[in-house]
Short mmCIF file of C-alpha atoms and ligand atoms in Angstrom, two decimals:
data_model
loop_
_atom_site.label_atom_id
_atom_site.label_comp_id
_atom_site.label_asym_id
_atom_site.label_seq_id
_atom_site.Cartn_x
_atom_site.Cartn_y
_atom_site.Cartn_z
CA MET V 1 12.05 11.45 -9.86
CA SER V 2 9.05 10.49 -12.06
CA ALA V 3 5.80 12.46 -12.06
CA SER V 4 3.87 9.61 -10.43
CA GLN V 5 6.42 9.42 -7.57
CA GLN V 6 5.87 13.12 -6.89
CA GLU V 7 2.08 12.80 -6.83
CA PRO V 8 0.73 12.93 -3.26
CA TRP V 9 -0.62 9.71 -1.73
CA THR V 10 -4.21 10.85 -1.42
CA VAL V 11 -7.02 8.58 -0.25
CA LEU V 12 -8.06 8.03 -3.88
CA ARG V 13 -4.55 7.22 -5.05
CA LEU V 14 -3.99 4.81 -2.16
CA LEU V 15 -7.28 3.08 -2.98
CA GLU V 16 -6.47 2.78 -6.67
CA TRP V 17 -2.94 1.51 -6.12
CA THR V 18 -4.06 -1.00 -3.49
CA THR V 19 -7.00 -2.24 -5.57
CA ASP V 20 -4.62 -2.97 -8.39
CA PHE V 21 -2.19 -4.71 -6.02
CA PHE V 22 -4.94 -6.93 -4.53
CA LYS V 23 -6.24 -7.72 -8.04
CA LYS V 24 -2.79 -9.01 -8.97
CA LYS V 25 -2.73 -11.04 -5.73
CA GLY V 26 -6.00 -12.74 -6.76
CA SER V 27 -8.47 -11.17 -4.32
CA ASP V 28 -12.15 -11.67 -5.31
CA SER V 29 -13.03 -8.20 -4.00
CA PRO V 30 -9.94 -5.98 -4.41
CA ARG V 31 -11.64 -2.58 -4.19
CA LEU V 32 -13.78 -3.57 -1.21
CA ASP V 33 -10.72 -4.99 0.59
CA ALA V 34 -8.80 -1.75 -0.03
CA GLU V 35 -11.67 0.41 1.22
CA VAL V 36 -12.28 -1.64 4.38
CA LEU V 37 -8.59 -1.57 5.30
CA LEU V 38 -8.11 2.14 4.61
CA ALA V 39 -11.28 3.03 6.51
CA HIS V 40 -9.98 0.96 9.43
CA ALA V 41 -6.57 2.67 9.33
CA ARG V 42 -8.31 6.09 9.29
CA ASN V 43 -10.88 5.04 11.90
CA CYS V 44 -13.74 6.11 9.65
CA THR V 45 -16.53 4.44 7.66
CA ARG V 46 -16.13 3.34 4.04
CA ILE V 47 -18.63 6.01 2.97
CA GLU V 48 -16.52 8.69 4.62
CA LEU V 49 -13.62 7.75 2.34
CA TYR V 50 -15.69 8.95 -0.61
CA THR V 51 -15.78 12.49 0.68
CA ALA V 52 -12.07 12.41 1.49
CA PHE V 53 -10.62 11.30 -1.85
CA GLY V 54 -8.35 14.36 -2.06
CA GLU V 55 -7.03 14.14 1.52
CA GLU V 56 -3.56 12.83 2.33
CA PRO V 57 -3.58 10.41 5.27
CA GLY V 58 -0.92 11.17 7.87
CA GLU V 59 2.21 9.07 8.32
CA GLU V 60 0.75 7.00 11.18
CA GLN V 61 -2.32 6.03 9.16
CA ARG V 62 -0.21 5.18 6.13
CA ILE V 63 2.09 2.93 8.16
CA ALA V 64 -0.90 1.09 9.66
CA PHE V 65 -2.51 0.76 6.22
CA ARG V 66 0.71 -0.41 4.55
CA GLU V 67 1.16 -3.17 7.13
CA MET V 68 -2.42 -4.43 6.63
CA VAL V 69 -2.01 -4.29 2.84
CA ARG V 70 1.16 -6.36 3.13
CA ARG V 71 -0.56 -9.01 5.24
CA ARG V 72 -3.65 -9.05 3.01
CA GLY V 73 -1.32 -9.53 0.04
CA GLU V 74 0.09 -12.57 1.85
CA GLY V 75 -3.42 -14.00 2.21
CA THR V 76 -4.67 -12.91 5.65
CA PRO V 77 -8.46 -12.35 5.44
CA VAL V 78 -9.59 -8.72 5.74
CA ALA V 79 -11.91 -9.61 8.62
CA GLN V 80 -8.97 -10.90 10.67
CA LEU V 81 -6.93 -7.78 9.90
CA VAL V 82 -9.64 -5.42 11.12
CA GLY V 83 -10.91 -7.87 13.77
CA TYR V 84 -14.56 -7.97 12.75
CA ARG V 85 -17.06 -8.90 10.06
CA GLU V 86 -20.55 -7.54 9.44
CA PHE V 87 -23.20 -10.26 9.49
CA TYR V 88 -26.95 -9.67 9.38
CA SER V 89 -26.22 -5.94 9.84
CA LEU V 90 -24.40 -6.64 13.11
CA ARG V 91 -20.69 -6.39 13.77
CA PHE V 92 -19.05 -9.62 14.97
CA ARG V 93 -15.60 -9.82 16.45
CA VAL V 94 -13.51 -12.55 14.80
CA ASP V 95 -10.02 -13.96 15.12
CA ASP V 96 -8.27 -17.03 13.78
CA SER V 97 -10.12 -19.31 16.22
CA VAL V 98 -13.50 -18.85 14.51
CA LEU V 99 -14.93 -19.15 11.04
CA ILE V 100 -15.56 -15.72 9.53
CA PRO V 101 -19.36 -15.51 9.14
CA ARG V 102 -20.39 -15.81 5.48
CA PRO V 103 -23.22 -13.98 3.67
CA GLU V 104 -24.90 -17.29 2.69
CA THR V 105 -25.45 -18.07 6.37
CA GLU V 106 -27.81 -15.07 6.51
CA HIS V 107 -30.31 -17.26 4.59
CA LEU V 108 -30.28 -19.62 7.56
CA VAL V 109 -30.99 -16.77 9.98
CA ILE V 110 -33.91 -15.56 7.82
CA GLU V 111 -35.33 -19.10 7.74
CA ALA V 112 -35.00 -19.47 11.54
CA LEU V 113 -36.70 -16.11 12.12
CA ASP V 114 -39.52 -17.05 9.71
CA PHE V 115 -40.13 -20.30 11.61
CA ALA V 116 -39.91 -18.48 14.94
CA LYS V 117 -42.52 -15.93 13.89
CA ALA V 118 -44.79 -18.61 12.39
CA SER V 119 -44.58 -20.85 15.47
CA GLY V 120 -47.26 -18.89 17.29
CA VAL V 121 -45.62 -19.75 20.62
CA THR V 122 -46.30 -16.89 23.03
CA ASP V 123 -46.82 -18.52 26.42
CA ARG V 124 -43.11 -19.37 26.84
CA PRO V 125 -39.81 -18.41 25.21
CA LEU V 126 -39.18 -20.32 22.00
CA GLN V 127 -36.24 -22.68 22.54
CA ILE V 128 -33.62 -22.43 19.81
CA ALA V 129 -30.27 -24.24 19.51
CA ASP V 130 -27.25 -23.26 17.43
CA ILE V 131 -24.90 -26.22 16.93
CA GLY V 132 -21.33 -25.15 16.08
CA THR V 133 -21.82 -21.51 16.98
CA GLY V 134 -18.28 -20.28 16.13
CA SER V 135 -18.34 -16.48 16.49
CA GLY V 136 -21.95 -16.74 17.71
CA ALA V 137 -23.20 -15.15 14.47
CA ILE V 138 -26.38 -17.23 14.09
CA ALA V 139 -27.24 -17.36 17.80
CA VAL V 140 -26.77 -13.63 18.33
CA ALA V 141 -28.51 -12.55 15.09
CA VAL V 142 -31.54 -14.71 15.91
CA ALA V 143 -31.73 -13.56 19.54
CA LYS V 144 -31.32 -9.93 18.53
CA ASN V 145 -34.17 -10.14 15.99
CA PHE V 146 -36.64 -12.31 17.89
CA ALA V 147 -37.27 -11.21 21.45
CA ASN V 148 -39.33 -14.16 22.70
CA CYS V 149 -36.62 -16.80 22.51
CA GLU V 150 -33.83 -18.41 24.47
CA VAL V 151 -30.86 -19.69 22.50
CA THR V 152 -28.51 -22.48 23.51
CA ALA V 153 -25.33 -22.21 21.47
CA VAL V 154 -22.71 -24.96 21.52
CA ASP V 155 -19.26 -25.47 20.11
CA ARG V 156 -16.45 -27.94 20.70
CA SER V 157 -13.95 -25.07 20.63
CA ALA V 158 -13.44 -23.23 23.93
CA SER V 159 -11.64 -20.35 22.17
CA ALA V 160 -14.54 -19.89 19.75
CA LEU V 161 -16.95 -19.77 22.70
CA LYS V 162 -14.95 -16.89 24.25
CA ILE V 163 -15.39 -14.83 21.06
CA ALA V 164 -19.07 -15.79 20.83
CA THR V 165 -19.68 -14.78 24.45
CA TRP V 166 -18.08 -11.39 23.80
CA ASN V 167 -20.25 -10.88 20.71
CA ALA V 168 -23.42 -11.74 22.62
CA GLU V 169 -22.46 -9.22 25.32
CA GLN V 170 -21.75 -6.50 22.75
CA HIS V 171 -25.17 -6.98 21.19
CA GLY V 172 -27.00 -7.08 24.53
CA VAL V 173 -28.38 -10.61 24.23
CA SER V 174 -26.25 -12.50 26.75
CA ASP V 175 -29.23 -12.85 29.10
CA ARG V 176 -30.99 -14.97 26.43
CA VAL V 177 -28.07 -16.84 24.87
CA THR V 178 -26.31 -19.62 26.78
CA PHE V 179 -22.98 -20.86 25.47
CA LEU V 180 -21.73 -24.36 26.23
CA GLU V 181 -18.69 -26.38 25.26
CA SER V 182 -20.25 -29.51 23.83
CA ASP V 183 -19.95 -32.17 21.15
CA LEU V 184 -23.24 -31.45 19.32
CA LEU V 185 -25.87 -31.41 22.08
CA ALA V 186 -24.19 -34.04 24.32
CA ALA V 187 -23.43 -31.61 27.20
CA VAL V 188 -26.77 -29.77 26.97
CA ASP V 189 -29.08 -30.85 29.81
CA ALA V 190 -31.74 -28.20 29.45
CA PRO V 191 -33.97 -27.52 27.75
CA ALA V 192 -34.89 -31.12 27.06
CA GLN V 193 -36.39 -30.20 23.71
CA PHE V 194 -35.99 -27.42 21.18
CA ASP V 195 -38.45 -25.77 18.80
CA ILE V 196 -35.78 -24.87 16.25
CA ILE V 197 -32.26 -26.23 15.82
CA CYS V 198 -29.93 -24.24 13.56
CA THR V 199 -26.56 -25.45 12.42
CA ASN V 200 -23.82 -24.41 10.05
CA PRO V 201 -21.58 -27.40 10.72
CA PRO V 202 -18.28 -28.35 9.10
CA TYR V 203 -19.24 -29.83 5.71
CA VAL V 204 -16.09 -29.72 3.59
CA SER V 205 -14.67 -33.10 2.53
CA ASP V 206 -11.00 -33.95 3.02
CA SER V 207 -10.30 -33.64 -0.71
CA GLU V 208 -12.22 -30.33 -1.06
CA TYR V 209 -10.17 -28.92 1.80
CA ASP V 210 -6.98 -29.33 -0.23
CA GLU V 211 -8.57 -27.25 -3.00
CA LEU V 212 -9.67 -24.32 -0.80
CA SER V 213 -8.05 -20.94 -1.35
CA PRO V 214 -5.02 -20.32 0.89
CA THR V 215 -6.87 -17.36 2.47
CA VAL V 216 -9.34 -19.86 3.92
CA ARG V 217 -7.12 -22.90 4.37
CA ASP V 218 -4.19 -21.15 6.04
CA HIS V 219 -6.16 -18.72 8.23
CA GLU V 220 -9.47 -20.25 9.35
CA PRO V 221 -9.68 -23.22 11.73
CA LYS V 222 -9.70 -26.58 9.95
CA THR V 223 -12.00 -27.97 12.66
CA ALA V 224 -14.64 -25.42 11.60
CA LEU V 225 -14.52 -26.55 7.98
CA VAL V 226 -13.74 -30.23 7.55
CA SER V 227 -16.21 -33.00 8.26
CA GLY V 228 -14.40 -36.09 6.95
CA PRO V 229 -13.87 -38.03 3.73
CA LEU V 230 -17.40 -37.36 2.40
CA GLY V 231 -18.33 -33.98 3.86
CA THR V 232 -21.66 -35.37 5.11
CA GLU V 233 -20.38 -37.03 8.30
CA ILE V 234 -21.29 -34.34 10.85
CA ILE V 235 -24.63 -33.53 9.20
CA GLN V 236 -25.44 -37.25 9.28
CA ARG V 237 -24.66 -37.35 13.00
CA ILE V 238 -26.84 -34.28 13.61
CA ILE V 239 -29.80 -35.75 11.70
CA GLN V 240 -29.44 -39.00 13.64
CA GLU V 241 -28.82 -37.53 17.10
CA VAL V 242 -31.13 -34.51 17.45
CA PRO V 243 -34.64 -36.00 17.01
CA PRO V 244 -35.10 -36.82 20.74
CA ARG V 245 -34.15 -33.20 21.49
CA MET V 246 -36.85 -31.69 19.26
CA HIS V 247 -40.50 -30.87 19.79
CA SER V 248 -42.85 -32.48 17.31
CA GLY V 249 -43.38 -29.95 14.48
CA GLY V 250 -40.03 -28.29 15.22
CA TRP V 251 -37.54 -27.47 12.50
CA LEU V 252 -33.93 -28.48 11.96
CA ILE V 253 -32.20 -25.98 9.65
CA ILE V 254 -28.85 -27.02 8.20
CA GLU V 255 -26.43 -25.05 6.05
CA LEU V 256 -24.60 -27.30 3.60
CA SER V 257 -22.60 -27.29 0.43
CA PRO V 258 -24.52 -27.66 -2.86
CA MET V 259 -22.29 -30.67 -3.58
CA ILE V 260 -23.78 -32.70 -0.72
CA ALA V 261 -27.30 -31.21 -0.74
CA GLU V 262 -28.98 -34.22 -2.34
CA ALA V 263 -27.10 -36.70 -0.16
CA CYS V 264 -28.13 -34.83 3.00
CA GLY V 265 -31.75 -34.54 1.81
CA GLN V 266 -31.72 -38.33 1.37
CA ILE V 267 -30.25 -38.90 4.84
CA ALA V 268 -33.15 -36.86 6.29
CA LYS V 269 -35.70 -38.73 4.13
CA ASP V 270 -34.30 -42.05 5.35
CA SER V 271 -34.85 -40.94 8.95
CA GLU V 272 -38.23 -41.92 10.33
CA HIS V 273 -38.17 -38.77 12.49
CA PHE V 274 -38.46 -36.08 9.82
CA ALA V 275 -41.37 -35.45 7.47
CA ASP V 276 -41.47 -32.28 5.41
CA GLN V 277 -38.26 -30.92 3.89
CA HIS V 278 -37.26 -28.11 1.56
CA PHE V 279 -34.13 -26.39 0.30
CA ILE V 280 -33.26 -22.71 0.11
CA LYS V 281 -30.97 -21.63 -2.69
CA ASP V 282 -28.23 -19.03 -2.39
CA LEU V 283 -27.92 -15.98 -4.64
CA GLU V 284 -26.11 -18.10 -7.23
CA GLY V 285 -29.05 -20.52 -7.35
CA HIS V 286 -27.31 -23.37 -5.46
CA LYS V 287 -28.98 -25.40 -2.71
CA ARG V 288 -27.53 -24.02 0.51
CA ILE V 289 -29.97 -24.60 3.34
CA LEU V 290 -31.91 -27.77 4.13
CA SER V 291 -34.89 -27.42 6.47
CA VAL V 292 -36.50 -30.59 7.81
CA GLN V 293 -39.52 -30.80 10.09
CA ARG V 294 -39.68 -33.16 13.05
CA CYS V 295 -42.68 -35.54 12.83
C1 SAM Q 1 -18.67 -23.83 9.80
S1 SAM Q 1 -18.32 -23.27 11.46
C2 SAM Q 1 -19.78 -22.29 11.75
C3 SAM Q 1 -19.57 -21.13 12.68
C4 SAM Q 1 -20.79 -20.18 12.79
N1 SAM Q 1 -21.97 -20.91 13.21
C5 SAM Q 1 -21.07 -19.48 11.47
O1 SAM Q 1 -22.04 -19.85 10.81
O2 SAM Q 1 -20.32 -18.57 11.12
C6 SAM Q 1 -18.59 -24.76 12.35
C7 SAM Q 1 -18.39 -24.70 13.85
O3 SAM Q 1 -18.75 -25.98 14.40
C8 SAM Q 1 -17.85 -26.32 15.43
N2 SAM Q 1 -17.89 -27.79 15.57
C9 SAM Q 1 -17.28 -28.72 14.80
N3 SAM Q 1 -17.60 -29.95 15.21
C10 SAM Q 1 -18.44 -29.82 16.27
C11 SAM Q 1 -19.10 -30.73 17.13
N4 SAM Q 1 -18.97 -32.05 16.98
N5 SAM Q 1 -19.86 -30.23 18.12
C12 SAM Q 1 -19.99 -28.89 18.29
N6 SAM Q 1 -19.40 -27.98 17.51
C13 SAM Q 1 -18.62 -28.42 16.51
C14 SAM Q 1 -16.53 -25.74 14.99
O4 SAM Q 1 -15.66 -25.55 16.09
C15 SAM Q 1 -16.97 -24.44 14.32
O5 SAM Q 1 -16.97 -23.38 15.24
#
């Protein structure tokens, strides 16, 4: 038996071996993936792993960890293995019926909260919509961080709405967030008009979809990602359909891909209903969020 086979499988050794394994499997964040999975198997936080490097996890924990490592190696996203993802410092339950919330979407939440605070509306709850709510990440994060608002969150997917409803309950905002199965705002009767409409809609083109990493393509719902041949189709519909549902001066905030940013900006400019517009760039300097103001 070689010396390395005799070495005990401590927390540190498990992390190092697994990081190396995930690196070979092409993960973008091998160490982080290993830490999140081992912390989940040990029912502790990632930080707590750092004070337990020399400990040997018991057989039960190692079996649970090994199974998650195997599935991660086959491409299953870490968030689906542990059942949640942190977004805007809140924990959101996820499964394969919802898009896993992405860090870039936090820019959209910040923008919505900035507009909410600047609105000066105090005599009534600010009316906010979230089109394509998925796990409820945007709707819940906004409601949690801005007390004087009511959020109407829609999705075409009934299974996504179940997850979103659970997340809103967990974060204590279900009295101010209403979930509805709807194609954009078609099934929303009230309120008649919104102050802010947020959306992270599907914006991947058919050809881009074929190029996505298998971790995304094989595990997250296609209906959450793909818009059509161009990628702009659903955003175009939103820009065309929502103006009657917005207060004058209200903001429509759209997450998009940098590839279609200019095209979407032009669609909004061509609309007679929107005046001011600006982009917010992500941490890599790419245009990610388009905000347009209703005339
Ligand atoms: C990119 S995901 C965004 C999920 C979540 N808002 C987030 O940021 O993590 C897009 C969501 O829009 C929903 N969707 C797609 N087409 C829709 C439509 N026509 N009307 C309402 N929701 C739609 C999908 O089911 C999916 O949940």
